[in-house]
Coordinates of C-alpha atoms and ligand atoms in Angstrom, one line a residue:
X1 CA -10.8 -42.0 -29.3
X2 CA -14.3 -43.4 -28.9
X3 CA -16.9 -41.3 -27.2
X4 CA -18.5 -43.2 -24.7
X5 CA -21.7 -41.1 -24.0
X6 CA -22.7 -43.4 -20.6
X7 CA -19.2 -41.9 -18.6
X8 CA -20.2 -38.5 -19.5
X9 CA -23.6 -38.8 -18.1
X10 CA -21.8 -40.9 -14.7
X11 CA -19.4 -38.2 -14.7
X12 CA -22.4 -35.1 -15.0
X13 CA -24.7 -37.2 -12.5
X14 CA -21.7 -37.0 -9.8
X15 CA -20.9 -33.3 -11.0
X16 CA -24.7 -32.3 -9.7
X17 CA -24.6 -34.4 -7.2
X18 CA -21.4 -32.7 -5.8
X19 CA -22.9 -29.5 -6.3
X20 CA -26.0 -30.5 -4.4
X21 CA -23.3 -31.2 -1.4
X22 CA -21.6 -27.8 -2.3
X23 CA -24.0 -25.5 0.0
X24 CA -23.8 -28.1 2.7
X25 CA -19.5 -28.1 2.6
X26 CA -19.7 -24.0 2.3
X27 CA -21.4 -24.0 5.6
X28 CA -19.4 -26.5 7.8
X29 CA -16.4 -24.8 6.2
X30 CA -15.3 -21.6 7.9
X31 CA -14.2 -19.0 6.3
X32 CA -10.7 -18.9 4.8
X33 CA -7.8 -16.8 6.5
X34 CA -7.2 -13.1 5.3
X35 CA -4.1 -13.1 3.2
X36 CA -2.9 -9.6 3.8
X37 CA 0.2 -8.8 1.4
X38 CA 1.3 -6.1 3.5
X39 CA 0.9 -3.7 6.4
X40 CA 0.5 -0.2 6.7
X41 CA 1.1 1.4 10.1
X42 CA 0.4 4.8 11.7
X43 CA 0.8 5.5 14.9
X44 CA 3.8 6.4 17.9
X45 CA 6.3 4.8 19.7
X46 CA 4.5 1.8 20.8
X47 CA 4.6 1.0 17.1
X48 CA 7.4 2.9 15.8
X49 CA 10.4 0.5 14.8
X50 CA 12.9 2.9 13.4
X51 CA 10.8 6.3 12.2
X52 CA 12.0 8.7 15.1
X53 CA 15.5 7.2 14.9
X54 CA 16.1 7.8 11.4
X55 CA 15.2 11.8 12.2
X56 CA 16.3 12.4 15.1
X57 CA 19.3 9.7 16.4
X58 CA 19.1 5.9 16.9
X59 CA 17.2 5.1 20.8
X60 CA 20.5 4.2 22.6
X61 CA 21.7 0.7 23.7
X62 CA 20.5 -0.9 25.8
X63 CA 16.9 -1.0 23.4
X64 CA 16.6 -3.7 20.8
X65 CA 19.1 -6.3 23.6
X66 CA 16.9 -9.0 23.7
X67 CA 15.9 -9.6 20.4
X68 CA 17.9 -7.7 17.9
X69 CA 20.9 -7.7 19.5
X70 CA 21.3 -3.9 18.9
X71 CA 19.4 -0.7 18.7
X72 CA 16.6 -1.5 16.7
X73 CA 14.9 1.9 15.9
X74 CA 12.3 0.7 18.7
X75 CA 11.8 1.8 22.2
X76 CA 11.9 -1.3 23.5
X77 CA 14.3 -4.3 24.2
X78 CA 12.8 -6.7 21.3
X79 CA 9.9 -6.7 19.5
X80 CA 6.8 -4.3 19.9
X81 CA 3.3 -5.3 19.2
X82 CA 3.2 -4.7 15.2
X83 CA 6.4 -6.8 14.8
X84 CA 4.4 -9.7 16.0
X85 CA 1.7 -8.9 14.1
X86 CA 4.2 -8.9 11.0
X87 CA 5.7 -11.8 11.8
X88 CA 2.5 -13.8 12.9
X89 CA 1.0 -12.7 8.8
X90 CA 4.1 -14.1 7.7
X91 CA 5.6 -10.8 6.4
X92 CA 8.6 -9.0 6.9
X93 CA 9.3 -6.5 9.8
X94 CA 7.9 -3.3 8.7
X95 CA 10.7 -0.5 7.6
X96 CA 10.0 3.1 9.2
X97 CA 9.0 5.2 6.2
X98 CA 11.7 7.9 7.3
X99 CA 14.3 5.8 7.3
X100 CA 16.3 5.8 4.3
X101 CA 19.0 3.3 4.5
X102 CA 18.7 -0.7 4.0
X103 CA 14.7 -0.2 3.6
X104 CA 12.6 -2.4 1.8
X105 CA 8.4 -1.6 1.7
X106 CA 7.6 -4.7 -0.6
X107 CA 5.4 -5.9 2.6
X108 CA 4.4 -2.3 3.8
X109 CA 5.6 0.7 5.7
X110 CA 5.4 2.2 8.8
X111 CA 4.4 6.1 9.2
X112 CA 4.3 6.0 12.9
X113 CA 7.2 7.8 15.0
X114 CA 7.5 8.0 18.5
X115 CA 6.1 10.9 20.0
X116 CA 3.2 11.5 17.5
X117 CA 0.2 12.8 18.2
X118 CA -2.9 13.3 16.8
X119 CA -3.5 16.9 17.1
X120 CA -0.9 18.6 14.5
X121 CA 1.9 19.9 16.0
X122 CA 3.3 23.4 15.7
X123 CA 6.6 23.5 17.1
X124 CA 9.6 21.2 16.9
X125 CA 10.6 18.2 19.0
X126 CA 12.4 20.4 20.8
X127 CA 10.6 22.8 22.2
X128 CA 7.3 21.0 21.9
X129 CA 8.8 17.3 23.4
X130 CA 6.7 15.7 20.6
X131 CA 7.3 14.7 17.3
X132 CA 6.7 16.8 14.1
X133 CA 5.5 13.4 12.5
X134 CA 1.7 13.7 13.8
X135 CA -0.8 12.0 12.3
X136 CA -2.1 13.6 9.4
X137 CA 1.8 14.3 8.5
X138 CA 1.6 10.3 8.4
X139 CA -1.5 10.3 5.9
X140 CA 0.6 13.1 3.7
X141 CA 3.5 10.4 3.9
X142 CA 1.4 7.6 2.9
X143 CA -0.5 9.8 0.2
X144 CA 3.4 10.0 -1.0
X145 CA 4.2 6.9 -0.7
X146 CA 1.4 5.4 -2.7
X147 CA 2.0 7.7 -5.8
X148 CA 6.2 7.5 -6.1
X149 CA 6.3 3.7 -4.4
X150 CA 4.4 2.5 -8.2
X151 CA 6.3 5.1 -10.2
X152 CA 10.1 3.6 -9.0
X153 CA 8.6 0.3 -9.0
X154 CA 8.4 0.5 -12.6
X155 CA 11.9 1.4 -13.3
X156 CA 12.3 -2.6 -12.6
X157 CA 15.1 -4.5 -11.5
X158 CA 15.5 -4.2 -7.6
X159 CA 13.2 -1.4 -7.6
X160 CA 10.6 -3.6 -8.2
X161 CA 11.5 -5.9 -5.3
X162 CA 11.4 -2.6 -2.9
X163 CA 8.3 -1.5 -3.2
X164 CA 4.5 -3.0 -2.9
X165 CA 2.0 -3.6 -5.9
X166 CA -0.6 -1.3 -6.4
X167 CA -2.9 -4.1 -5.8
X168 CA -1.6 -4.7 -2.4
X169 CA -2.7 -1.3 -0.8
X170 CA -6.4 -2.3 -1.5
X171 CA -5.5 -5.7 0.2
X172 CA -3.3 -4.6 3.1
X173 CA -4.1 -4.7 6.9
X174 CA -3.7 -1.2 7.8
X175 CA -3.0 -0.5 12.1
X176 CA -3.0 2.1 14.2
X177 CA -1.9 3.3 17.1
X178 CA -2.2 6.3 18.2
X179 CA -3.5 8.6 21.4
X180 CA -1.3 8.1 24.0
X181 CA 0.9 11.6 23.0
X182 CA -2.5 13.5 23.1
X183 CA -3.3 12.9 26.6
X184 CA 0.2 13.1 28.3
X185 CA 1.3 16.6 28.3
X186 CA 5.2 16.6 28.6
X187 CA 5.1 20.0 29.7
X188 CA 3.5 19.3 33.0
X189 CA 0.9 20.7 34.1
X190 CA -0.8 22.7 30.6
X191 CA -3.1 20.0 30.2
X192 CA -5.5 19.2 32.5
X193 CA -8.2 16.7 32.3
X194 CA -10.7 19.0 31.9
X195 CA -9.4 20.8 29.7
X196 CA -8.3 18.0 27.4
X197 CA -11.3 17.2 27.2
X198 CA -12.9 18.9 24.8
X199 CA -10.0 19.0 22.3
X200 CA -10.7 14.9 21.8
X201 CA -13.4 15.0 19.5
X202 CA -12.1 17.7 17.4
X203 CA -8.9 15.4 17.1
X204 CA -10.9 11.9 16.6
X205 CA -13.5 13.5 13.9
X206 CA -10.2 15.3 11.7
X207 CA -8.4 11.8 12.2
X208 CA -12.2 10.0 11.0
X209 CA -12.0 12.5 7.8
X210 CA -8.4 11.6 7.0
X211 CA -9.2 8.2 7.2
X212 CA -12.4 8.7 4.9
X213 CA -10.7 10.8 2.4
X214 CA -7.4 9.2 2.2
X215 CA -7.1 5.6 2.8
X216 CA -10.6 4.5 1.7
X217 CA -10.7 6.5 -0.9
X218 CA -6.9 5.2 -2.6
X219 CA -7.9 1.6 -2.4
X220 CA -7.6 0.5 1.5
X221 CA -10.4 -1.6 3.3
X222 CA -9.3 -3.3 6.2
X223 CA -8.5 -1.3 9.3
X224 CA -7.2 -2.6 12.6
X225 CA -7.0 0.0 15.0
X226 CA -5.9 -0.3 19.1
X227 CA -7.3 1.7 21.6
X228 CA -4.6 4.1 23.7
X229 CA -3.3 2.2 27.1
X230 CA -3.6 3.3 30.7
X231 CA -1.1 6.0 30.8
X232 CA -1.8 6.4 34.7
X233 CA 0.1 3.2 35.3
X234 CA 3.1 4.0 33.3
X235 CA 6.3 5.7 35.5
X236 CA 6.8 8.8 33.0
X237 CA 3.7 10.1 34.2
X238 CA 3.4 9.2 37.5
X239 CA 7.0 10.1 38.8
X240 CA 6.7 14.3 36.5
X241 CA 3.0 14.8 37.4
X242 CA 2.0 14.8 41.4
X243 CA -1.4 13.0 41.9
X244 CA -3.3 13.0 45.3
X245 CA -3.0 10.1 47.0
X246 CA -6.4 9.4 47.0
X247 CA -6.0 9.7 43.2
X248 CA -3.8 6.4 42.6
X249 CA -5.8 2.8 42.8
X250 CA -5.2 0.0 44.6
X251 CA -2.9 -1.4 41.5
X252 CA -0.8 1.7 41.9
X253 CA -2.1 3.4 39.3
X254 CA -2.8 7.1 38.3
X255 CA -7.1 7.3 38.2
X256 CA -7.2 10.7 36.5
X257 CA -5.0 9.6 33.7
X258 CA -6.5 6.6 33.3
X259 CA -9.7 8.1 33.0
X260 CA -8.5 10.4 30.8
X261 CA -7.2 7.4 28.4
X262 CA -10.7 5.7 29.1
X263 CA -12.8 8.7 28.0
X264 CA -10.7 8.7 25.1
X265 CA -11.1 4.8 24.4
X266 CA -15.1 5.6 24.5
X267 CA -14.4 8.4 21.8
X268 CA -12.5 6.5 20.0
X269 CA -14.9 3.4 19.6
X270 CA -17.4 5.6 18.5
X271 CA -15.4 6.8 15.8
X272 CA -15.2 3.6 14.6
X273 CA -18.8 3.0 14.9
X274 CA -19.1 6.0 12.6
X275 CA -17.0 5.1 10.4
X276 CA -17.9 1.3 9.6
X277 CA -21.5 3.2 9.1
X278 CA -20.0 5.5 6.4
X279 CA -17.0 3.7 4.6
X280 CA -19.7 0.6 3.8
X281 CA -16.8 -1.8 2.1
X282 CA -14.6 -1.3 4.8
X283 CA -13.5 -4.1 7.6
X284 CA -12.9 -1.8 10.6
X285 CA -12.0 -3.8 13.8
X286 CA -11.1 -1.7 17.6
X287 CA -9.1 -3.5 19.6
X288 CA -8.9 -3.4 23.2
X289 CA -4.8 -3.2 24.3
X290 CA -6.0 -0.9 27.6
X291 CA -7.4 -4.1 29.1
X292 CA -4.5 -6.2 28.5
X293 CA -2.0 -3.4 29.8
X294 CA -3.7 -2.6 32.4
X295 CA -4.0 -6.1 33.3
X296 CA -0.7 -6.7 33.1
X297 CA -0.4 -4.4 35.6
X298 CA -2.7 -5.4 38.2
X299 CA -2.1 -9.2 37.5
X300 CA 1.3 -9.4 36.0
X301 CA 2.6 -11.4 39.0
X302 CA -0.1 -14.3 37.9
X303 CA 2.1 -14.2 34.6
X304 CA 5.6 -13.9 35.9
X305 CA 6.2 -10.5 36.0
X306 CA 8.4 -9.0 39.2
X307 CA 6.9 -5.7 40.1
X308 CA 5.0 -4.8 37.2
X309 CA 5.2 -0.9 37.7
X310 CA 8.8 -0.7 37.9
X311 CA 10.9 0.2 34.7
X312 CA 14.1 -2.3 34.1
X313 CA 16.2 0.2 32.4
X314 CA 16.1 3.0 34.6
X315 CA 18.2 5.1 37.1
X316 CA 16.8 5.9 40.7
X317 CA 13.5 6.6 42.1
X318 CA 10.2 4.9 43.3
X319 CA 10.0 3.4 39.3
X320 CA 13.5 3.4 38.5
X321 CA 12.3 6.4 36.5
X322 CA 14.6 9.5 36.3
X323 CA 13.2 11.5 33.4
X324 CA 16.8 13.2 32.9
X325 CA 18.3 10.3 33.1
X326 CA 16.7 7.7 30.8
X327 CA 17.4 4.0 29.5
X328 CA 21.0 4.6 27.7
X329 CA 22.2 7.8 29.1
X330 CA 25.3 7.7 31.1
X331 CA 26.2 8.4 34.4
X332 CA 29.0 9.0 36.4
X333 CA 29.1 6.4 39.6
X334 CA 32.4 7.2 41.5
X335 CA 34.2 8.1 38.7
X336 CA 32.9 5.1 36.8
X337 CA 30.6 6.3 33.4
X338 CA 28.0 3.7 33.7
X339 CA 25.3 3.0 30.8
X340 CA 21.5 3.5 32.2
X341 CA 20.0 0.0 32.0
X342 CA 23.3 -1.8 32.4
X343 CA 21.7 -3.6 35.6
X344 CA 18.3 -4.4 34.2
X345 CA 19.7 -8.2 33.9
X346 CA 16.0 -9.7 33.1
X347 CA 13.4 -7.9 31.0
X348 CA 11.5 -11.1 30.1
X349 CA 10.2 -10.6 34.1
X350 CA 10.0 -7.2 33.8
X351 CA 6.5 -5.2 32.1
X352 CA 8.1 -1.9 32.0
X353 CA 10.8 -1.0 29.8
X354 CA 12.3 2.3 30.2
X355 CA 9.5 4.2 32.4
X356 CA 7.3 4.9 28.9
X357 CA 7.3 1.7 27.3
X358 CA 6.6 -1.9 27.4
X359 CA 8.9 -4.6 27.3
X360 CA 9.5 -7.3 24.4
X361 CA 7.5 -9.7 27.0
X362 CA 4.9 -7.5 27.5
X363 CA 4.9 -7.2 24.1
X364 CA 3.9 -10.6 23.7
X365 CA 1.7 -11.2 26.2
X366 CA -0.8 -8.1 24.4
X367 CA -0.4 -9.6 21.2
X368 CA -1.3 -12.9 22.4
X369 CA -4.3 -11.7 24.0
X370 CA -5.3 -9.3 20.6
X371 CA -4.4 -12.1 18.4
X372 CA -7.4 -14.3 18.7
X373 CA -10.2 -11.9 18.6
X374 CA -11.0 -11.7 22.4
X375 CA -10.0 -7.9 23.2
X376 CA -11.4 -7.1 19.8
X377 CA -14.8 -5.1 18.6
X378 CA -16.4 -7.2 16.9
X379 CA -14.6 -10.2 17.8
X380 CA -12.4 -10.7 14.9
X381 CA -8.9 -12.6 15.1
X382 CA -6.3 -10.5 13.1
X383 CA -6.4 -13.2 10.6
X384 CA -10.1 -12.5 9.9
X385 CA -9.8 -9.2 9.6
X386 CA -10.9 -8.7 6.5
X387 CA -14.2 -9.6 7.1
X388 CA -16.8 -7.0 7.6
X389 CA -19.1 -8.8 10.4
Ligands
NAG401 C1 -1.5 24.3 15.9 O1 -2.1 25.5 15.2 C2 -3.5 25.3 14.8 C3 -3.9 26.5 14.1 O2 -3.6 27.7 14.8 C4 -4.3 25.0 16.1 O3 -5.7 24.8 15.7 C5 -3.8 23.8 16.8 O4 -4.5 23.5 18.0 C6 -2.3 23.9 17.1 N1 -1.8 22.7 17.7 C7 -1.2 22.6 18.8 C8 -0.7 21.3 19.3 O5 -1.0 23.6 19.5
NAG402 C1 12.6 -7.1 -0.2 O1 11.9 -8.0 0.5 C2 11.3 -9.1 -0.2 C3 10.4 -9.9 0.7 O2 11.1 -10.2 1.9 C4 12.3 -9.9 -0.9 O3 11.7 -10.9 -1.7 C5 13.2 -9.0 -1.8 O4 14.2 -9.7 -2.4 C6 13.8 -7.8 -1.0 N1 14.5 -6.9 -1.9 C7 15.8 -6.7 -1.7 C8 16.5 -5.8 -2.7 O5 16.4 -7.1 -0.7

């Protein structure tokens, strides 16, 4: 073939000229989406979808009716908050770490369990009301996981369809969200606000070193962490611990627990502040999911929600809260065994779930108000996470 010398030099002329442009297109172009190959979760039951079921016995029908069409692990009747995130990544459903049937962690795993905390616990679920799994049991699970996840991935076959690549846990989105357990004392009255607390920063700084020593220092970068909700709205606390009347807002709402969740929100975000200053590759981005409870609380009738602090699957009582009687139990009703929740007909109208937790709709409506960046510190959208602003 002849070498034609003039088309190289037309060719290298529009080469620099294009690379003239190039600064010009890298500036109107924003940046590209984070692809995150797979999620790593920590936290309780607002994010739990199957950990405390696989332990200690599947949450009862009716939770998982309006989505999964069974129990679902989940506390819930659909979808909690990290399934949407999953799904909205385009990855799987997270499997619960503990459970060990029908699992697959190719796209991540999920540490958290309902009733975690972030203090340690000493005592089991029993006795304590919380669950063994707290959080730094969750980082010695991960630890786990990361080591014998690569060693049976390379036995092949379907193991190596089970379990994530090594690269992925340095490109994962890792979420948590934890808190709530540490500032609702099941056993009544032992924990006061004031003496909570000055146990909060001795939980957030062990939870900071975890995080420095664990995560960030096996590979992981990108952190998306949710504040802990306004307890003080939710019927579990309201209907076992008496406030004044004084104490409750005009949104019907507990003020010394929401405080107490507030105070713990401002610890929390200075955490992070900390840590972004000392992990310096890390993404770290605090998201604001108190707001959006609370205002689905105060407002939920602008968004279609019937009377946002009643639970839908419930027996009895100003909430439809009876803490002996909770969503799935049975009761007797002139003679007549009758499944708790049986009449809660609509939990798309509903915002409370079973007295602790949010509905599927409810769900939704936080997600769709995290998703975008506006409840978030800086303001990143989840899929611009990965950015470190
Ligand atoms: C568990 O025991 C440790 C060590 O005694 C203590 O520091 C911690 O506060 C205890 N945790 C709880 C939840 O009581
Ligand atoms: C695990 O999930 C991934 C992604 O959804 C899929 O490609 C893989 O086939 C699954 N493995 C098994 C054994 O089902």
């Amino acid at each position: 073939m002849a070498f034609d010398l003039s088309s190289i030099f037309v060719i290298t002329t529009f080469a620099i000229s294009f690379l003239n442009l190039a600064p010009i297109h890298m500036v109107v172009l924003a940046k590209t989406p984070c692809q995150f190959p797979a999620i790593f979760n920590f936290g309780d039951s607002n994010s739990d979808t199957g950990g405390l079921s696989a332990a200690f016995g599947q949450a009862p029908p009716p939770n998982g009716i309006s989505y999964f069409g069974s129990p679902a692990g989940r506390y819930c009747d659909g979808r909690l908050v990290i399934d949407f995130i999953a799904e909205s990544l385009g990855l799987p459903y997270l499997s619960a770490f503990l459970d060990s049937v029908g699992t697959n962690f190719s796209h991540g795993a999920n540490f958290a369990t309902a009733a975690s905390t972030i203090r340690p616990q000493n005592i089991t679920l029993n006795r304590g009301g919380f669950s063994p799994i707290s959080l730094n049991v969750q980082f010695y699970e991960f630890n786990d996981f990361h080591k014998r996840s690569q060693v049976v991935r390379k036995r092949g076959g379907v193991f190596e369809t089970l379990m994530p690549k090594e690269e992925h846990f340095s490109s994962a989105l890792y979420t948590f969200d934890i808190g709530q357990n540490d500032l609702t004392p099941v056993t009544s009255q032992t924990c006061r606000r004031t003496k909570l607390k000055p146990t909060f920063p001795m939980c957030l700084i062990s939870s900071r070193l975890y995080f420095r020593l664990n995560i960030y220092s096996q590979g992981g970068r990108y952190f998306w962490i949710h504040n802990t909700g306004p307890v003080g709205c939710l019927p579990y606390i309201m209907d076992r611990i008496p406030v004044l009347a004084s104490q409750i807002d005009e949104h019907g709402c507990a003020t010394p627990f929401n405080d107490v969740a507030r105070f713990f929100n401002q610890g929390l975000k200075k955490t992070v502040e900390r840590l972004r200053k000392d992990l310096v590759d890390a993404a770290i981005t605090y998201v604001d999911v108190y707001s959006l409870k609370y205002s689905l609380i105060s407002q939920g009738r602008k968004h279609g929600f019937k009377q946002p602090l009643r639970s839908c699957c419930g027996h009895g009582g100003k909430y439809n809260y009876n803490k002996n009687l909770g969503c799935g139990a049975k009761v007797n009703k002139h003679g007549k065994e009758m499944l708790v929740g049986a009449a809660c007909k609509d939990p798309s109208s509903a915002v409370i779930w079973d007295g602790i937790h949010f509905t599927q709709a409810a769900n939704k409506y936080i997600f769709e108000g995290i998703v975008d960046g506006s409840f978030s510190d800086p303001p990143t959208p989840l899929n611009m996470a990965c950015y470190r602003n």
